[in-house]
mmCIF file of C-alpha atoms in Angstrom:
data_model
loop_
_atom_site.group_PDB
_atom_site.id
_atom_site.type_symbol
_atom_site.label_atom_id
_atom_site.label_comp_id
_atom_site.label_asym_id
_atom_site.label_seq_id
_atom_site.Cartn_x
_atom_site.Cartn_y
_atom_site.Cartn_z
ATOM 1 C CA MET A 1 37.647 -4.979 -80.353
ATOM 2 C CA SER A 2 36.204 -1.856 -81.661
ATOM 3 C CA ILE A 3 33.346 -1.404 -83.577
ATOM 4 C CA LEU A 4 32.352 1.464 -86.064
ATOM 5 C CA HIS A 5 28.807 1.989 -85.945
ATOM 6 C CA ILE A 6 27.193 3.963 -88.877
ATOM 7 C CA VAL A 7 23.870 5.404 -89.026
ATOM 8 C CA ASN A 8 22.238 7.051 -91.868
ATOM 9 C CA LYS A 9 18.692 8.048 -90.385
ATOM 10 C CA SER A 10 17.349 11.007 -88.624
ATOM 11 C CA PRO A 11 17.086 10.554 -84.928
ATOM 12 C CA PHE A 12 13.966 12.734 -85.018
ATOM 13 C CA GLU A 13 12.278 10.240 -87.604
ATOM 14 C CA ARG A 14 13.699 6.728 -86.473
ATOM 15 C CA ASN A 15 15.046 5.192 -83.477
ATOM 16 C CA SER A 16 18.121 4.123 -85.296
ATOM 17 C CA LEU A 17 20.672 6.556 -83.535
ATOM 18 C CA ALA A 18 18.869 6.078 -80.127
ATOM 19 C CA SER A 19 19.539 2.254 -80.398
ATOM 20 C CA CYS A 20 22.853 2.484 -81.774
ATOM 21 C CA LEU A 21 23.944 4.787 -78.682
ATOM 22 C CA GLY A 22 22.223 2.078 -76.266
ATOM 23 C CA HIS A 23 24.395 -0.871 -77.910
ATOM 24 C CA ALA A 24 27.791 0.979 -78.635
ATOM 25 C CA LEU A 25 30.094 -0.045 -75.982
ATOM 26 C CA ASP A 26 32.654 2.491 -74.327
ATOM 27 C CA GLY A 27 35.649 3.181 -76.844
ATOM 28 C CA SER A 28 33.589 2.610 -79.997
ATOM 29 C CA SER A 29 33.100 4.998 -82.612
ATOM 30 C CA VAL A 30 29.851 6.204 -84.133
ATOM 31 C CA LEU A 31 29.717 7.749 -87.490
ATOM 32 C CA LEU A 32 26.569 9.657 -88.817
ATOM 33 C CA PHE A 33 25.871 10.106 -92.421
ATOM 34 C CA GLU A 34 23.137 11.030 -95.067
ATOM 35 C CA ASP A 35 20.152 11.944 -92.883
ATOM 36 C CA GLY A 36 22.069 10.809 -89.708
ATOM 37 C CA VAL A 37 24.071 14.036 -89.528
ATOM 38 C CA TYR A 38 20.670 15.823 -88.224
ATOM 39 C CA GLY A 39 21.516 13.933 -84.820
ATOM 40 C CA ALA A 40 24.778 15.950 -84.451
ATOM 41 C CA ILE A 41 23.027 19.270 -84.107
ATOM 42 C CA LYS A 42 23.323 21.039 -80.980
ATOM 43 C CA GLY A 43 20.210 22.514 -78.955
ATOM 44 C CA THR A 44 17.962 19.809 -80.363
ATOM 45 C CA SER A 45 15.519 17.178 -78.256
ATOM 46 C CA PHE A 46 18.002 14.609 -78.942
ATOM 47 C CA SER A 47 21.618 16.545 -78.408
ATOM 48 C CA ASP A 48 21.582 15.406 -74.619
ATOM 49 C CA THR A 49 21.224 11.904 -75.318
ATOM 50 C CA LEU A 50 24.206 12.353 -77.877
ATOM 51 C CA GLY A 51 26.335 14.537 -75.487
ATOM 52 C CA ALA A 52 25.760 11.777 -72.689
ATOM 53 C CA ALA A 53 26.834 9.068 -75.257
ATOM 54 C CA MET A 54 30.129 11.017 -76.043
ATOM 55 C CA ALA A 55 31.539 10.663 -72.626
ATOM 56 C CA SER A 56 32.845 7.431 -73.611
ATOM 57 C CA ARG A 57 32.645 7.087 -77.506
ATOM 58 C CA SER A 58 33.978 8.898 -80.543
ATOM 59 C CA VAL A 59 31.308 10.654 -82.661
ATOM 60 C CA TYR A 60 32.123 11.526 -86.351
ATOM 61 C CA VAL A 61 29.807 13.239 -89.064
ATOM 62 C CA LEU A 62 30.350 13.172 -92.788
ATOM 63 C CA GLY A 63 31.377 16.481 -94.129
ATOM 64 C CA PRO A 64 29.526 16.306 -97.304
ATOM 65 C CA ASP A 65 26.211 15.125 -95.939
ATOM 66 C CA LEU A 66 26.217 18.255 -93.598
ATOM 67 C CA ALA A 67 26.744 20.577 -96.202
ATOM 68 C CA ALA A 68 24.223 19.530 -98.575
ATOM 69 C CA ARG A 69 21.772 19.734 -95.790
ATOM 70 C CA GLY A 70 22.903 23.446 -95.090
ATOM 71 C CA ILE A 71 24.149 22.680 -91.429
ATOM 72 C CA ASP A 72 27.032 24.765 -90.428
ATOM 73 C CA GLU A 73 29.922 22.829 -88.566
ATOM 74 C CA SER A 74 29.425 25.796 -85.759
ATOM 75 C CA LYS A 75 25.966 24.172 -84.863
ATOM 76 C CA LEU A 76 27.225 20.761 -84.095
ATOM 77 C CA VAL A 77 27.524 19.367 -80.407
ATOM 78 C CA ASP A 78 30.721 20.076 -79.079
ATOM 79 C CA GLY A 79 33.319 17.294 -79.688
ATOM 80 C CA VAL A 80 31.722 16.053 -82.659
ATOM 81 C CA LYS A 81 34.304 15.739 -85.338
ATOM 82 C CA VAL A 82 33.776 16.192 -89.136
ATOM 83 C CA VAL A 83 35.575 13.535 -91.632
ATOM 84 C CA ASP A 84 35.344 13.473 -95.412
ATOM 85 C CA TYR A 85 35.012 10.415 -97.431
ATOM 86 C CA ALA A 86 38.334 9.432 -97.175
ATOM 87 C CA GLY A 87 38.212 9.999 -93.575
ATOM 88 C CA PHE A 88 35.315 7.694 -93.588
ATOM 89 C CA VAL A 89 37.333 5.049 -95.276
ATOM 90 C CA ASP A 90 40.226 5.287 -92.545
ATOM 91 C CA LEU A 91 37.815 4.911 -89.816
ATOM 92 C CA SER A 92 36.408 1.913 -91.410
ATOM 93 C CA ALA A 93 39.904 0.481 -92.084
ATOM 94 C CA GLU A 94 40.901 1.243 -88.348
ATOM 95 C CA SER A 95 38.037 -0.756 -86.611
ATOM 96 C CA ASP A 96 37.269 -4.531 -86.396
ATOM 97 C CA LYS A 97 34.010 -4.369 -87.569
ATOM 98 C CA VAL A 98 31.669 -1.804 -89.178
ATOM 99 C CA GLN A 99 28.067 -2.162 -88.141
ATOM 100 C CA SER A 100 25.014 -0.592 -89.757
ATOM 101 C CA TRP A 101 21.891 0.967 -87.856
ATOM 102 C CA LEU A 102 19.345 1.112 -90.894
ATOM 103 C CA MET B 1 -16.007 26.302 -113.936
ATOM 104 C CA SER B 2 -15.246 24.026 -110.914
ATOM 105 C CA GLU B 3 -15.074 25.755 -107.770
ATOM 106 C CA THR B 4 -11.602 26.270 -106.008
ATOM 107 C CA LYS B 5 -10.572 23.794 -103.363
ATOM 108 C CA LYS B 6 -8.057 23.978 -100.616
ATOM 109 C CA PHE B 7 -5.088 21.815 -100.925
ATOM 110 C CA LEU B 8 -2.371 21.293 -98.456
ATOM 111 C CA TYR B 9 0.976 19.526 -99.271
ATOM 112 C CA LEU B 10 2.185 17.824 -95.963
ATOM 113 C CA ASN B 11 6.037 17.691 -95.777
ATOM 114 C CA ARG B 12 7.473 15.464 -93.103
ATOM 115 C CA LYS B 13 10.533 14.285 -94.634
ATOM 116 C CA ALA B 14 14.082 15.819 -94.879
ATOM 117 C CA PRO B 15 15.496 16.367 -98.367
ATOM 118 C CA TYR B 16 18.303 14.090 -100.081
ATOM 119 C CA GLY B 17 17.888 11.314 -98.086
ATOM 120 C CA THR B 18 14.828 9.938 -99.393
ATOM 121 C CA ILE B 19 12.995 11.082 -102.466
ATOM 122 C CA TYR B 20 9.922 12.501 -100.876
ATOM 123 C CA ALA B 21 10.875 16.347 -100.667
ATOM 124 C CA LEU B 22 11.507 16.502 -104.261
ATOM 125 C CA GLU B 23 8.743 14.383 -105.481
ATOM 126 C CA SER B 24 6.441 16.672 -103.305
ATOM 127 C CA LEU B 25 7.950 19.950 -104.842
ATOM 128 C CA GLU B 26 7.389 18.518 -108.457
ATOM 129 C CA VAL B 27 3.703 17.669 -107.701
ATOM 130 C CA VAL B 28 3.406 21.255 -106.174
ATOM 131 C CA LEU B 29 4.535 22.692 -109.384
ATOM 132 C CA ILE B 30 2.677 20.529 -111.666
ATOM 133 C CA GLY B 31 -0.556 21.089 -109.678
ATOM 134 C CA ALA B 32 -0.055 24.583 -109.512
ATOM 135 C CA ALA B 33 -1.585 24.741 -113.038
ATOM 136 C CA PHE B 34 -5.109 23.783 -111.805
ATOM 137 C CA GLU B 35 -5.269 27.229 -110.025
ATOM 138 C CA GLN B 36 -6.443 25.673 -106.680
ATOM 139 C CA ASP B 37 -5.839 27.468 -103.214
ATOM 140 C CA VAL B 38 -2.535 25.827 -102.371
ATOM 141 C CA SER B 39 -0.434 25.848 -99.041
ATOM 142 C CA LEU B 40 2.278 23.973 -97.928
ATOM 143 C CA ALA B 41 2.849 22.565 -94.251
ATOM 144 C CA PHE B 42 6.430 21.737 -93.123
ATOM 145 C CA VAL B 43 6.178 19.584 -90.054
ATOM 146 C CA ASP B 44 8.727 17.004 -88.300
ATOM 147 C CA ASP B 45 11.812 16.677 -90.406
ATOM 148 C CA GLY B 46 10.032 18.440 -93.227
ATOM 149 C CA VAL B 47 11.583 21.429 -91.689
ATOM 150 C CA PHE B 48 14.941 20.670 -92.827
ATOM 151 C CA GLN B 49 13.940 21.224 -96.162
ATOM 152 C CA LEU B 50 13.999 24.932 -96.218
ATOM 153 C CA THR B 51 17.169 25.260 -94.344
ATOM 154 C CA LYS B 52 19.483 27.675 -96.158
ATOM 155 C CA GLY B 53 23.124 27.240 -97.372
ATOM 156 C CA GLN B 54 22.514 23.780 -98.879
ATOM 157 C CA ASN B 55 25.194 22.812 -101.089
ATOM 158 C CA THR B 56 25.063 19.312 -102.410
ATOM 159 C CA LYS B 57 28.294 19.315 -104.612
ATOM 160 C CA GLY B 58 30.107 16.869 -102.373
ATOM 161 C CA ILE B 59 27.181 14.161 -102.436
ATOM 162 C CA GLY B 60 26.885 14.363 -106.370
ATOM 163 C CA MET B 61 22.981 15.199 -105.884
ATOM 164 C CA LYS B 62 21.078 18.018 -107.623
ATOM 165 C CA ASP B 63 20.566 21.094 -104.926
ATOM 166 C CA PHE B 64 16.926 21.470 -105.507
ATOM 167 C CA SER B 65 16.436 24.125 -102.530
ATOM 168 C CA PRO B 66 16.526 27.121 -105.422
ATOM 169 C CA THR B 67 13.486 25.758 -106.530
ATOM 170 C CA TYR B 68 11.699 26.999 -103.503
ATOM 171 C CA ARG B 69 12.264 30.218 -104.372
ATOM 172 C CA ALA B 70 10.254 29.750 -107.639
ATOM 173 C CA LEU B 71 7.129 28.936 -105.709
ATOM 174 C CA GLY B 72 6.049 32.447 -105.558
ATOM 175 C CA ASP B 73 6.020 32.650 -109.216
ATOM 176 C CA TYR B 74 3.857 29.662 -109.468
ATOM 177 C CA ASP B 75 1.226 31.658 -106.849
ATOM 178 C CA VAL B 76 2.158 29.254 -104.041
ATOM 179 C CA ASN B 77 2.747 31.559 -101.214
ATOM 180 C CA LYS B 78 1.572 30.172 -98.028
ATOM 181 C CA LEU B 79 4.296 28.143 -96.477
ATOM 182 C CA TYR B 80 3.617 27.318 -93.165
ATOM 183 C CA VAL B 81 6.340 25.910 -90.907
ATOM 184 C CA GLU B 82 5.639 24.563 -87.454
ATOM 185 C CA LYS B 83 7.337 26.229 -84.738
ATOM 186 C CA GLU B 84 7.541 23.243 -82.448
ATOM 187 C CA SER B 85 9.296 21.144 -85.381
ATOM 188 C CA LEU B 86 11.736 23.893 -85.669
ATOM 189 C CA GLU B 87 12.463 24.113 -82.003
ATOM 190 C CA GLU B 88 13.075 20.380 -81.387
ATOM 191 C CA ARG B 89 15.659 20.388 -84.306
ATOM 192 C CA GLY B 90 17.717 23.577 -82.915
ATOM 193 C CA LEU B 91 16.799 25.567 -85.627
ATOM 194 C CA SER B 92 14.679 29.019 -85.908
ATOM 195 C CA LEU B 93 13.385 31.249 -88.490
ATOM 196 C CA ASP B 94 16.865 32.795 -89.222
ATOM 197 C CA ASP B 95 18.337 29.186 -90.191
ATOM 198 C CA LEU B 96 15.631 29.081 -93.256
ATOM 199 C CA MET B 97 15.690 30.573 -96.647
ATOM 200 C CA PRO B 98 13.964 33.841 -97.061
ATOM 201 C CA LEU B 99 11.159 33.172 -99.397
ATOM 202 C CA THR B 100 9.034 35.772 -100.720
ATOM 203 C CA TYR B 101 6.129 36.601 -103.226
ATOM 204 C CA GLU B 102 4.863 39.533 -104.840
ATOM 205 C CA ASP B 103 1.090 40.336 -103.927
ATOM 206 C CA GLU B 104 -0.856 41.189 -106.980
ATOM 207 C CA ASP B 105 -3.663 42.440 -104.831
ATOM 208 C CA ASP B 106 -1.302 44.924 -102.978
ATOM 209 C CA ASP B 107 0.888 46.676 -105.930
ATOM 210 C CA TYR B 108 3.126 43.856 -106.041
ATOM 211 C CA ALA B 109 4.493 44.373 -102.699
ATOM 212 C CA GLU B 110 7.227 41.628 -101.837
ATOM 213 C CA LYS B 111 5.972 39.542 -98.665
ATOM 214 C CA ASP B 112 7.250 36.764 -96.960
ATOM 215 C CA SER B 113 5.907 33.430 -97.988
ATOM 216 C CA ILE B 114 7.097 31.452 -94.739
ATOM 217 C CA ARG B 115 4.622 31.559 -91.804
ATOM 218 C CA VAL B 116 5.734 30.138 -88.808
ATOM 219 C CA VAL B 117 2.686 28.342 -86.681
ATOM 220 C CA SER B 118 2.367 26.618 -83.621
ATOM 221 C CA ARG B 119 1.312 23.080 -83.630
ATOM 222 C CA ALA B 120 -2.093 23.857 -82.692
ATOM 223 C CA GLU B 121 -2.531 26.353 -85.280
ATOM 224 C CA MET B 122 -1.329 23.711 -87.862
ATOM 225 C CA ALA B 123 -3.871 21.360 -86.512
ATOM 226 C CA GLN B 124 -6.364 24.017 -87.210
ATOM 227 C CA ILE B 125 -4.753 24.634 -90.759
ATOM 228 C CA MET B 126 -5.106 21.175 -91.564
ATOM 229 C CA ASP B 127 -8.857 21.017 -90.487
ATOM 230 C CA GLU B 128 -9.514 23.699 -92.871
ATOM 231 C CA GLN B 129 -8.562 21.946 -95.750
ATOM 232 C CA ASP B 130 -10.468 20.010 -98.676
ATOM 233 C CA VAL B 131 -7.587 17.600 -99.636
ATOM 234 C CA ILE B 132 -4.375 16.713 -97.904
ATOM 235 C CA LEU B 133 -1.677 15.120 -99.841
ATOM 236 C CA SER B 134 1.194 13.579 -97.891
ATOM 237 C CA PHE B 135 4.820 13.301 -98.414
ATOM 238 C CA MET C 1 17.600 10.859 -131.260
ATOM 239 C CA PRO C 2 21.132 12.330 -130.830
ATOM 240 C CA ILE C 3 21.895 15.696 -132.796
ATOM 241 C CA GLU C 4 24.979 16.758 -134.501
ATOM 242 C CA VAL C 5 26.247 20.217 -133.371
ATOM 243 C CA ASN C 6 29.793 21.711 -134.678
ATOM 244 C CA GLY C 7 30.894 18.316 -135.023
ATOM 245 C CA LYS C 8 29.762 16.803 -131.828
ATOM 246 C CA THR C 9 26.993 14.139 -131.192
ATOM 247 C CA LEU C 10 24.739 15.395 -128.233
ATOM 248 C CA GLU C 11 21.885 12.932 -126.752
ATOM 249 C CA THR C 12 18.583 13.838 -126.477
ATOM 250 C CA ASP C 13 15.429 12.209 -125.066
ATOM 251 C CA GLU C 14 12.511 10.598 -126.940
ATOM 252 C CA GLU C 15 10.973 14.330 -127.208
ATOM 253 C CA GLY C 16 13.989 15.981 -128.372
ATOM 254 C CA TYR C 17 15.180 17.428 -125.111
ATOM 255 C CA LEU C 18 18.936 17.538 -124.682
ATOM 256 C CA SER C 19 19.908 14.663 -122.228
ATOM 257 C CA ASP C 20 22.845 16.673 -120.455
ATOM 258 C CA LEU C 21 22.059 20.503 -120.269
ATOM 259 C CA ASN C 22 25.864 21.163 -119.619
ATOM 260 C CA GLN C 23 26.335 20.132 -123.304
ATOM 261 C CA TRP C 24 24.418 22.986 -124.542
ATOM 262 C CA GLU C 25 25.793 25.672 -126.599
ATOM 263 C CA PRO C 26 24.166 28.439 -129.073
ATOM 264 C CA GLY C 27 24.638 25.874 -131.966
ATOM 265 C CA VAL C 28 22.229 23.566 -130.507
ATOM 266 C CA ALA C 29 19.332 26.172 -130.829
ATOM 267 C CA ASP C 30 20.420 26.563 -134.516
ATOM 268 C CA VAL C 31 20.502 23.078 -135.305
ATOM 269 C CA MET C 32 16.993 22.433 -133.568
ATOM 270 C CA SER C 33 15.224 25.459 -135.063
ATOM 271 C CA LYS C 34 16.734 24.577 -138.757
ATOM 272 C CA GLU C 35 14.714 21.158 -138.193
ATOM 273 C CA ASP C 36 11.626 23.193 -137.393
ATOM 274 C CA ASP C 37 12.164 25.458 -140.249
ATOM 275 C CA LEU C 38 12.191 28.261 -138.155
ATOM 276 C CA VAL C 39 14.863 31.306 -138.337
ATOM 277 C CA LEU C 40 15.986 32.463 -134.911
ATOM 278 C CA THR C 41 15.688 36.245 -134.552
ATOM 279 C CA ASP C 42 17.251 38.415 -131.596
ATOM 280 C CA GLU C 43 13.814 38.192 -130.088
ATOM 281 C CA HIS C 44 14.049 34.201 -129.884
ATOM 282 C CA TRP C 45 17.331 34.816 -128.335
ATOM 283 C CA ASP C 46 15.901 36.834 -125.903
ATOM 284 C CA ILE C 47 13.616 34.195 -124.752
ATOM 285 C CA ILE C 48 15.997 31.470 -125.089
ATOM 286 C CA ASN C 49 18.651 33.311 -122.885
ATOM 287 C CA PHE C 50 15.892 34.379 -120.300
ATOM 288 C CA LEU C 51 14.891 30.850 -119.778
ATOM 289 C CA ARG C 52 18.536 29.533 -119.254
ATOM 290 C CA GLU C 53 18.919 32.639 -116.788
ATOM 291 C CA TYR C 54 15.644 31.303 -115.102
ATOM 292 C CA TYR C 55 16.929 27.902 -115.038
ATOM 293 C CA GLU C 56 20.238 29.033 -113.420
ATOM 294 C CA GLU C 57 18.619 30.758 -110.525
ATOM 295 C CA TYR C 58 15.823 28.272 -109.670
ATOM 296 C CA GLN C 59 16.772 24.870 -111.074
ATOM 297 C CA ILE C 60 13.646 24.479 -113.257
ATOM 298 C CA ALA C 61 12.465 25.221 -116.286
ATOM 299 C CA PRO C 62 9.219 27.352 -115.885
ATOM 300 C CA ALA C 63 5.562 26.688 -116.895
ATOM 301 C CA VAL C 64 4.447 28.830 -119.702
ATOM 302 C CA ARG C 65 2.096 30.637 -117.396
ATOM 303 C CA VAL C 66 5.065 31.575 -115.429
ATOM 304 C CA LEU C 67 7.492 32.395 -118.279
ATOM 305 C CA THR C 68 4.772 34.826 -119.671
ATOM 306 C CA LYS C 69 4.233 36.593 -116.332
ATOM 307 C CA ALA C 70 8.157 36.669 -115.966
ATOM 308 C CA VAL C 71 8.866 37.973 -119.398
ATOM 309 C CA GLY C 72 6.175 40.651 -118.959
ATOM 310 C CA LYS C 73 8.008 41.821 -116.064
ATOM 311 C CA LYS C 74 11.413 41.838 -117.343
ATOM 312 C CA MET C 75 10.652 42.844 -120.833
ATOM 313 C CA GLY C 76 7.590 44.647 -120.964
ATOM 314 C CA LYS C 77 3.639 43.832 -121.323
ATOM 315 C CA ASP C 78 3.893 43.740 -125.052
ATOM 316 C CA LYS C 79 5.994 40.745 -124.976
ATOM 317 C CA GLY C 80 4.704 39.146 -121.636
ATOM 318 C CA ASN C 81 1.677 37.889 -123.414
ATOM 319 C CA SER C 82 1.067 34.336 -124.934
ATOM 320 C CA LYS C 83 0.068 35.463 -128.315
ATOM 321 C CA TYR C 84 3.807 37.281 -128.914
ATOM 322 C CA LEU C 85 5.350 34.155 -127.352
ATOM 323 C CA TYR C 86 3.302 31.933 -129.591
ATOM 324 C CA SER C 87 4.300 34.015 -132.574
ATOM 325 C CA LEU C 88 8.023 33.323 -131.864
ATOM 326 C CA PHE C 89 7.669 29.665 -130.952
ATOM 327 C CA PRO C 90 4.594 28.033 -132.461
ATOM 328 C CA TYR C 91 5.212 24.791 -130.990
ATOM 329 C CA GLY C 92 4.455 26.079 -127.521
ATOM 330 C CA PRO C 93 6.734 28.802 -126.062
ATOM 331 C CA ALA C 94 7.917 26.886 -122.854
ATOM 332 C CA LYS C 95 8.195 23.652 -124.656
ATOM 333 C CA GLN C 96 9.932 24.601 -127.970
ATOM 334 C CA ALA C 97 11.748 27.273 -126.290
ATOM 335 C CA CYS C 98 12.956 24.973 -123.391
ATOM 336 C CA ARG C 99 13.984 22.566 -125.896
ATOM 337 C CA TYR C 100 16.214 25.081 -127.767
ATOM 338 C CA ALA C 101 17.769 26.232 -124.506
ATOM 339 C CA GLY C 102 18.739 22.661 -123.567
ATOM 340 C CA LEU C 103 16.594 22.549 -120.737
ATOM 341 C CA PRO C 104 14.427 19.796 -119.400
ATOM 342 C CA LYS C 105 10.822 19.858 -120.341
ATOM 343 C CA PRO C 106 9.125 22.418 -118.407
ATOM 344 C CA THR C 107 7.991 21.395 -114.768
ATOM 345 C CA GLY C 108 4.130 21.980 -114.865
ATOM 346 C CA CYS C 109 3.343 21.194 -118.404
ATOM 347 C CA VAL C 110 0.645 18.500 -118.138
#
């Protein structure tokens, strides 16, 4: 059973992403969108937490939300994959469940 | 003539995810008509409002980042950005849009509007204000 | 009230500003000025075009104070004053000219 966790809040403002990573089992996927994409920037006060979680989970960010916020893909934590809206749909379809962290 | 007051707009939210950043910017532009001593503070996720290279075509929202460049025309030219907030988010001054104004008292020389300050300095700036409006 | 421009019907808001600025064409200014009994000259068009350029660059319609200053800088002091601008646009240079230019009501007009 695999879950796709989706997070749309900045980790610097809410604990949504931290709580998500604390509950996401090995092998699950996490997709960051809207203000959630700020959680994928490297060299931040949160990037170590994300990097540790990525050892056993896949992390994706929604490209259009990155571009809107002026974050270049070169600024992301290594291993984070960028997807477009169609990729978001594919991830949702491949997963047994989609869980939101508001 | 009423006396001039010091107004600080405190911006703590990222753009696009919520409406706060755009609302703040609009209130600043409207408030500029009252010719007060206006400063803007960018703290916490508010520093994300000023990142350069914003392109909202893919999310179907209006890109209002060019409007920050008009602030100089409105005589709003003190934009304080907190250093610690930048660093916690992996950002530096180089990641922000260059924002300038023309100094009428200095032969219209072009000067930077953004001033990076420490958290301690930001606390002092807040303390000096007559009015603080939070967004 | 929608307006008719070159056979097309364009929506406007309750104050007469174009609902969708992408629908603007020079004919919009011609139709609107005719309703105000105003004949547009090159001097009017200089201001209308200036406003459209300002919006393109900054994504806002400037307040009248800002417009006056910016016009003065670009076109000279004899044009960058409210007397000149009001002589062109008697209903208020920012509001009336922005309407003709297809822009929203100026930000900072209270």
